[in-house]
Amino acid sequence: MSARPFRIALTAALAASTAVLAILCLVALNAGGEARLGPAPLMKLAAGYARPAEQLLAPPAPTPEAVAEAERLSRRALAQFPYDNSSWLRLAYADRLRNGRLSPQGVALLRRSYDLAPIDIYAGTWRLRFVLENSQSIPRDVRKSARHEFEALWRDYTYRGELLQMAGDLQNPAGRLSAGLWLNRLEKSVAK
């Protein structure tokens, strides 16, 4: 009979700790990545850093200060979760914004994103647009990775409209040509 009060107390403690952790997660998400008690961080959450970083880089053209802050937040997100592909892509985009073109460091960040997620169902269309808009700075291995991602997403009918729209909206003539060649090859393979 003495085990029952212990189980009730243990269940209550588990419920309370779950509620506290859920509240800390919400605070970390909405407070820029950290739930703090004074100077001490109680919880850090990668998505809490990533959301404001994404907003800082949103159009219209972000200021240099916003780009620097977005980089700082993205690096903090990666410190918590190194597999956050969107943060790697944000850093590559910030590199492009800061330098006026994609630098070798930006290419390395983009390559890292492909190493982590060769096909990204969440950011794939954005990443493909980014590669094609910067095609003059993209080395052959990264371009090959992009073509494979394009082909993989094309095989899923739900992405075809998005890929066609993206290809039609490209501003870079070299990128538009590459996308057209990829589409032509895929449409021919479907017709066989």
JSON list of N, CA, C and O in Angstrom, two decimals, residues 62-99:
[
{"chain": "A", "resi": 62, "resn": "PRO", "atom": "N", "xyz": [18.07, 43.52, -46.58]},
{"chain": "A", "resi": 62, "resn": "PRO", "atom": "CA", "xyz": [18.43, 43.75, -45.18]},
{"chain": "A", "resi": 62, "resn": "PRO", "atom": "C", "xyz": [19.66, 44.67, -45.06]},
{"chain": "A", "resi": 62, "resn": "PRO", "atom": "O", "xyz": [20.51, 44.70, -45.94]},
{"chain": "A", "resi": 63, "resn": "THR", "atom": "N", "xyz": [19.73, 45.37, -43.96]},
{"chain": "A", "resi": 63, "resn": "THR", "atom": "CA", "xyz": [20.87, 46.25, -43.69]},
{"chain": "A", "resi": 63, "resn": "THR", "atom": "C", "xyz": [22.09, 45.40, -43.33]},
{"chain": "A", "resi": 63, "resn": "THR", "atom": "O", "xyz": [21.94, 44.24, -42.91]},
{"chain": "A", "resi": 64, "resn": "PRO", "atom": "N", "xyz": [23.29, 45.96, -43.42]},
{"chain": "A", "resi": 64, "resn": "PRO", "atom": "CA", "xyz": [24.48, 45.21, -42.99]},
{"chain": "A", "resi": 64, "resn": "PRO", "atom": "C", "xyz": [24.41, 44.77, -41.53]},
{"chain": "A", "resi": 64, "resn": "PRO", "atom": "O", "xyz": [24.89, 43.69, -41.18]},
{"chain": "A", "resi": 65, "resn": "GLU", "atom": "N", "xyz": [23.79, 45.59, -40.69]},
{"chain": "A", "resi": 65, "resn": "GLU", "atom": "CA", "xyz": [23.64, 45.21, -39.28]},
{"chain": "A", "resi": 65, "resn": "GLU", "atom": "C", "xyz": [22.71, 44.00, -39.13]},
{"chain": "A", "resi": 65, "resn": "GLU", "atom": "O", "xyz": [22.96, 43.12, -38.32]},
{"chain": "A", "resi": 66, "resn": "ALA", "atom": "N", "xyz": [21.63, 43.99, -39.92]},
{"chain": "A", "resi": 66, "resn": "ALA", "atom": "CA", "xyz": [20.69, 42.86, -39.87]},
{"chain": "A", "resi": 66, "resn": "ALA", "atom": "C", "xyz": [21.37, 41.59, -40.37]},
{"chain": "A", "resi": 66, "resn": "ALA", "atom": "O", "xyz": [21.16, 40.50, -39.81]},
{"chain": "A", "resi": 67, "resn": "VAL", "atom": "N", "xyz": [22.18, 41.70, -41.41]},
{"chain": "A", "resi": 67, "resn": "VAL", "atom": "CA", "xyz": [22.91, 40.53, -41.93]},
{"chain": "A", "resi": 67, "resn": "VAL", "atom": "C", "xyz": [23.87, 40.00, -40.86]},
{"chain": "A", "resi": 67, "resn": "VAL", "atom": "O", "xyz": [23.93, 38.79, -40.62]},
{"chain": "A", "resi": 68, "resn": "ALA", "atom": "N", "xyz": [24.60, 40.88, -40.20]},
{"chain": "A", "resi": 68, "resn": "ALA", "atom": "CA", "xyz": [25.53, 40.46, -39.15]},
{"chain": "A", "resi": 68, "resn": "ALA", "atom": "C", "xyz": [24.80, 39.79, -37.99]},
{"chain": "A", "resi": 68, "resn": "ALA", "atom": "O", "xyz": [25.25, 38.76, -37.47]},
{"chain": "A", "resi": 69, "resn": "GLU", "atom": "N", "xyz": [23.67, 40.34, -37.60]},
{"chain": "A", "resi": 69, "resn": "GLU", "atom": "CA", "xyz": [22.89, 39.74, -36.51]},
{"chain": "A", "resi": 69, "resn": "GLU", "atom": "C", "xyz": [22.32, 38.39, -36.93]},
{"chain": "A", "resi": 69, "resn": "GLU", "atom": "O", "xyz": [22.30, 37.44, -36.14]},
{"chain": "A", "resi": 70, "resn": "ALA", "atom": "N", "xyz": [21.86, 38.28, -38.16]},
{"chain": "A", "resi": 70, "resn": "ALA", "atom": "CA", "xyz": [21.33, 37.01, -38.66]},
{"chain": "A", "resi": 70, "resn": "ALA", "atom": "C", "xyz": [22.44, 35.94, -38.68]},
{"chain": "A", "resi": 70, "resn": "ALA", "atom": "O", "xyz": [22.19, 34.78, -38.35]},
{"chain": "A", "resi": 71, "resn": "GLU", "atom": "N", "xyz": [23.64, 36.35, -39.04]},
{"chain": "A", "resi": 71, "resn": "GLU", "atom": "CA", "xyz": [24.77, 35.41, -39.01]},
{"chain": "A", "resi": 71, "resn": "GLU", "atom": "C", "xyz": [25.06, 34.95, -37.58]},
{"chain": "A", "resi": 71, "resn": "GLU", "atom": "O", "xyz": [25.28, 33.76, -37.33]},
{"chain": "A", "resi": 72, "resn": "ARG", "atom": "N", "xyz": [25.06, 35.89, -36.66]},
{"chain": "A", "resi": 72, "resn": "ARG", "atom": "CA", "xyz": [25.32, 35.56, -35.25]},
{"chain": "A", "resi": 72, "resn": "ARG", "atom": "C", "xyz": [24.28, 34.58, -34.73]},
{"chain": "A", "resi": 72, "resn": "ARG", "atom": "O", "xyz": [24.61, 33.56, -34.11]},
{"chain": "A", "resi": 73, "resn": "LEU", "atom": "N", "xyz": [23.01, 34.86, -35.01]},
{"chain": "A", "resi": 73, "resn": "LEU", "atom": "CA", "xyz": [21.93, 33.98, -34.55]},
{"chain": "A", "resi": 73, "resn": "LEU", "atom": "C", "xyz": [22.01, 32.61, -35.23]},
{"chain": "A", "resi": 73, "resn": "LEU", "atom": "O", "xyz": [21.77, 31.58, -34.58]},
{"chain": "A", "resi": 74, "resn": "SER", "atom": "N", "xyz": [22.33, 32.59, -36.51]},
{"chain": "A", "resi": 74, "resn": "SER", "atom": "CA", "xyz": [22.44, 31.31, -37.22]},
{"chain": "A", "resi": 74, "resn": "SER", "atom": "C", "xyz": [23.58, 30.47, -36.65]},
{"chain": "A", "resi": 74, "resn": "SER", "atom": "O", "xyz": [23.46, 29.25, -36.51]},
{"chain": "A", "resi": 75, "resn": "ARG", "atom": "N", "xyz": [24.69, 31.11, -36.32]},
{"chain": "A", "resi": 75, "resn": "ARG", "atom": "CA", "xyz": [25.80, 30.36, -35.71]},
{"chain": "A", "resi": 75, "resn": "ARG", "atom": "C", "xyz": [25.43, 29.83, -34.32]},
{"chain": "A", "resi": 75, "resn": "ARG", "atom": "O", "xyz": [25.84, 28.74, -33.93]},
{"chain": "A", "resi": 76, "resn": "ARG", "atom": "N", "xyz": [24.65, 30.59, -33.59]},
{"chain": "A", "resi": 76, "resn": "ARG", "atom": "CA", "xyz": [24.19, 30.11, -32.27]},
{"chain": "A", "resi": 76, "resn": "ARG", "atom": "C", "xyz": [23.23, 28.93, -32.44]},
{"chain": "A", "resi": 76, "resn": "ARG", "atom": "O", "xyz": [23.27, 27.99, -31.65]},
{"chain": "A", "resi": 77, "resn": "ALA", "atom": "N", "xyz": [22.38, 28.99, -33.48]},
{"chain": "A", "resi": 77, "resn": "ALA", "atom": "CA", "xyz": [21.49, 27.86, -33.77]},
{"chain": "A", "resi": 77, "resn": "ALA", "atom": "C", "xyz": [22.31, 26.62, -34.10]},
{"chain": "A", "resi": 77, "resn": "ALA", "atom": "O", "xyz": [22.01, 25.52, -33.63]},
{"chain": "A", "resi": 78, "resn": "LEU", "atom": "N", "xyz": [23.36, 26.81, -34.91]},
{"chain": "A", "resi": 78, "resn": "LEU", "atom": "CA", "xyz": [24.20, 25.66, -35.28]},
{"chain": "A", "resi": 78, "resn": "LEU", "atom": "C", "xyz": [24.99, 25.12, -34.09]},
{"chain": "A", "resi": 78, "resn": "LEU", "atom": "O", "xyz": [25.29, 23.92, -34.05]},
{"chain": "A", "resi": 79, "resn": "ALA", "atom": "N", "xyz": [25.30, 25.96, -33.13]},
{"chain": "A", "resi": 79, "resn": "ALA", "atom": "CA", "xyz": [25.97, 25.48, -31.92]},
{"chain": "A", "resi": 79, "resn": "ALA", "atom": "C", "xyz": [25.06, 24.53, -31.14]},
{"chain": "A", "resi": 79, "resn": "ALA", "atom": "O", "xyz": [25.54, 23.61, -30.49]},
{"chain": "A", "resi": 80, "resn": "GLN", "atom": "N", "xyz": [23.76, 24.76, -31.22]},
{"chain": "A", "resi": 80, "resn": "GLN", "atom": "CA", "xyz": [22.80, 23.89, -30.55]},
{"chain": "A", "resi": 80, "resn": "GLN", "atom": "C", "xyz": [22.45, 22.66, -31.39]},
{"chain": "A", "resi": 80, "resn": "GLN", "atom": "O", "xyz": [22.23, 21.58, -30.86]},
{"chain": "A", "resi": 81, "resn": "PHE", "atom": "N", "xyz": [22.36, 22.86, -32.72]},
{"chain": "A", "resi": 81, "resn": "PHE", "atom": "CA", "xyz": [21.95, 21.78, -33.61]},
{"chain": "A", "resi": 81, "resn": "PHE", "atom": "C", "xyz": [22.71, 21.92, -34.93]},
{"chain": "A", "resi": 81, "resn": "PHE", "atom": "O", "xyz": [22.27, 22.62, -35.83]},
{"chain": "A", "resi": 82, "resn": "PRO", "atom": "N", "xyz": [23.88, 21.28, -35.05]},
{"chain": "A", "resi": 82, "resn": "PRO", "atom": "CA", "xyz": [24.71, 21.45, -36.24]},
{"chain": "A", "resi": 82, "resn": "PRO", "atom": "C", "xyz": [24.09, 20.93, -37.54]},
{"chain": "A", "resi": 82, "resn": "PRO", "atom": "O", "xyz": [24.60, 21.21, -38.61]},
{"chain": "A", "resi": 83, "resn": "TYR", "atom": "N", "xyz": [22.99, 20.20, -37.43]},
{"chain": "A", "resi": 83, "resn": "TYR", "atom": "CA", "xyz": [22.34, 19.65, -38.62]},
{"chain": "A", "resi": 83, "resn": "TYR", "atom": "C", "xyz": [21.21, 20.53, -39.13]},
{"chain": "A", "resi": 83, "resn": "TYR", "atom": "O", "xyz": [20.43, 20.11, -39.98]},
{"chain": "A", "resi": 84, "resn": "ASP", "atom": "N", "xyz": [21.12, 21.75, -38.63]},
{"chain": "A", "resi": 84, "resn": "ASP", "atom": "CA", "xyz": [20.08, 22.68, -39.06]},
{"chain": "A", "resi": 84, "resn": "ASP", "atom": "C", "xyz": [20.44, 23.23, -40.44]},
{"chain": "A", "resi": 84, "resn": "ASP", "atom": "O", "xyz": [21.15, 24.22, -40.57]},
{"chain": "A", "resi": 85, "resn": "ASN", "atom": "N", "xyz": [19.96, 22.58, -41.47]},
{"chain": "A", "resi": 85, "resn": "ASN", "atom": "CA", "xyz": [20.31, 22.93, -42.84]},
{"chain": "A", "resi": 85, "resn": "ASN", "atom": "C", "xyz": [19.92, 24.36, -43.18]},
{"chain": "A", "resi": 85, "resn": "ASN", "atom": "O", "xyz": [20.65, 25.05, -43.90]},
{"chain": "A", "resi": 86, "resn": "SER", "atom": "N", "xyz": [18.81, 24.82, -42.68]},
{"chain": "A", "resi": 86, "resn": "SER", "atom": "CA", "xyz": [18.37, 26.18, -42.98]},
{"chain": "A", "resi": 86, "resn": "SER", "atom": "C", "xyz": [19.37, 27.22, -42.45]},
{"chain": "A", "resi": 86, "resn": "SER", "atom": "O", "xyz": [19.59, 28.25, -43.08]},
{"chain": "A", "resi": 87, "resn": "SER", "atom": "N", "xyz": [20.00, 26.94, -41.31]},
{"chain": "A", "resi": 87, "resn": "SER", "atom": "CA", "xyz": [21.00, 27.87, -40.78]},
{"chain": "A", "resi": 87, "resn": "SER", "atom": "C", "xyz": [22.24, 27.91, -41.66]},
{"chain": "A", "resi": 87, "resn": "SER", "atom": "O", "xyz": [22.82, 28.97, -41.89]},
{"chain": "A", "resi": 88, "resn": "TRP", "atom": "N", "xyz": [22.67, 26.76, -42.17]},
{"chain": "A", "resi": 88, "resn": "TRP", "atom": "CA", "xyz": [23.80, 26.74, -43.11]},
{"chain": "A", "resi": 88, "resn": "TRP", "atom": "C", "xyz": [23.46, 27.56, -44.35]},
{"chain": "A", "resi": 88, "resn": "TRP", "atom": "O", "xyz": [24.29, 28.32, -44.85]},
{"chain": "A", "resi": 89, "resn": "LEU", "atom": "N", "xyz": [22.24, 27.41, -44.85]},
{"chain": "A", "resi": 89, "resn": "LEU", "atom": "CA", "xyz": [21.82, 28.16, -46.04]},
{"chain": "A", "resi": 89, "resn": "LEU", "atom": "C", "xyz": [21.71, 29.65, -45.74]},
{"chain": "A", "resi": 89, "resn": "LEU", "atom": "O", "xyz": [22.06, 30.48, -46.59]},
{"chain": "A", "resi": 90, "resn": "ARG", "atom": "N", "xyz": [21.23, 30.01, -44.56]},
{"chain": "A", "resi": 90, "resn": "ARG", "atom": "CA", "xyz": [21.16, 31.42, -44.18]},
{"chain": "A", "resi": 90, "resn": "ARG", "atom": "C", "xyz": [22.55, 32.04, -44.15]},
{"chain": "A", "resi": 90, "resn": "ARG", "atom": "O", "xyz": [22.75, 33.18, -44.60]},
{"chain": "A", "resi": 91, "resn": "LEU", "atom": "N", "xyz": [23.54, 31.30, -43.65]},
{"chain": "A", "resi": 91, "resn": "LEU", "atom": "CA", "xyz": [24.91, 31.81, -43.62]},
{"chain": "A", "resi": 91, "resn": "LEU", "atom": "C", "xyz": [25.45, 32.00, -45.04]},
{"chain": "A", "resi": 91, "resn": "LEU", "atom": "O", "xyz": [26.15, 32.99, -45.32]},
{"chain": "A", "resi": 92, "resn": "ALA", "atom": "N", "xyz": [25.14, 31.09, -45.94]},
{"chain": "A", "resi": 92, "resn": "ALA", "atom": "CA", "xyz": [25.56, 31.24, -47.34]},
{"chain": "A", "resi": 92, "resn": "ALA", "atom": "C", "xyz": [24.89, 32.46, -47.97]},
{"chain": "A", "resi": 92, "resn": "ALA", "atom": "O", "xyz": [25.53, 33.23, -48.69]},
{"chain": "A", "resi": 93, "resn": "TYR", "atom": "N", "xyz": [23.61, 32.65, -47.68]},
{"chain": "A", "resi": 93, "resn": "TYR", "atom": "CA", "xyz": [22.88, 33.80, -48.21]},
{"chain": "A", "resi": 93, "resn": "TYR", "atom": "C", "xyz": [23.45, 35.11, -47.64]},
{"chain": "A", "resi": 93, "resn": "TYR", "atom": "O", "xyz": [23.63, 36.09, -48.37]},
{"chain": "A", "resi": 94, "resn": "ALA", "atom": "N", "xyz": [23.77, 35.11, -46.37]},
{"chain": "A", "resi": 94, "resn": "ALA", "atom": "CA", "xyz": [24.37, 36.30, -45.75]},
{"chain": "A", "resi": 94, "resn": "ALA", "atom": "C", "xyz": [25.72, 36.60, -46.39]},
{"chain": "A", "resi": 94, "resn": "ALA", "atom": "O", "xyz": [26.06, 37.76, -46.63]},
{"chain": "A", "resi": 95, "resn": "ASP", "atom": "N", "xyz": [26.48, 35.56, -46.71]},
{"chain": "A", "resi": 95, "resn": "ASP", "atom": "CA", "xyz": [27.75, 35.74, -47.40]},
{"chain": "A", "resi": 95, "resn": "ASP", "atom": "C", "xyz": [27.52, 36.42, -48.75]},
{"chain": "A", "resi": 95, "resn": "ASP", "atom": "O", "xyz": [28.23, 37.34, -49.12]},
{"chain": "A", "resi": 96, "resn": "ARG", "atom": "N", "xyz": [26.51, 35.99, -49.45]},
{"chain": "A", "resi": 96, "resn": "ARG", "atom": "CA", "xyz": [26.17, 36.58, -50.76]},
{"chain": "A", "resi": 96, "resn": "ARG", "atom": "C", "xyz": [25.77, 38.05, -50.60]},
{"chain": "A", "resi": 96, "resn": "ARG", "atom": "O", "xyz": [26.19, 38.91, -51.37]},
{"chain": "A", "resi": 97, "resn": "LEU", "atom": "N", "xyz": [24.97, 38.33, -49.60]},
{"chain": "A", "resi": 97, "resn": "LEU", "atom": "CA", "xyz": [24.54, 39.71, -49.36]},
{"chain": "A", "resi": 97, "resn": "LEU", "atom": "C", "xyz": [25.72, 40.61, -48.98]},
{"chain": "A", "resi": 97, "resn": "LEU", "atom": "O", "xyz": [25.83, 41.74, -49.44]},
{"chain": "A", "resi": 98, "resn": "ARG", "atom": "N", "xyz": [26.59, 40.11, -48.15]},
{"chain": "A", "resi": 98, "resn": "ARG", "atom": "CA", "xyz": [27.72, 40.90, -47.65]},
{"chain": "A", "resi": 98, "resn": "ARG", "atom": "C", "xyz": [28.75, 41.16, -48.75]},
{"chain": "A", "resi": 98, "resn": "ARG", "atom": "O", "xyz": [29.31, 42.24, -48.84]},
{"chain": "A", "resi": 99, "resn": "ASN", "atom": "N", "xyz": [29.00, 40.19, -49.63]},
{"chain": "A", "resi": 99, "resn": "ASN", "atom": "CA", "xyz": [30.06, 40.30, -50.63]},
{"chain": "A", "resi": 99, "resn": "ASN", "atom": "C", "xyz": [29.58, 40.70, -52.02]},
{"chain": "A", "resi": 99, "resn": "ASN", "atom": "O", "xyz": [30.41, 40.91, -52.89]}
]
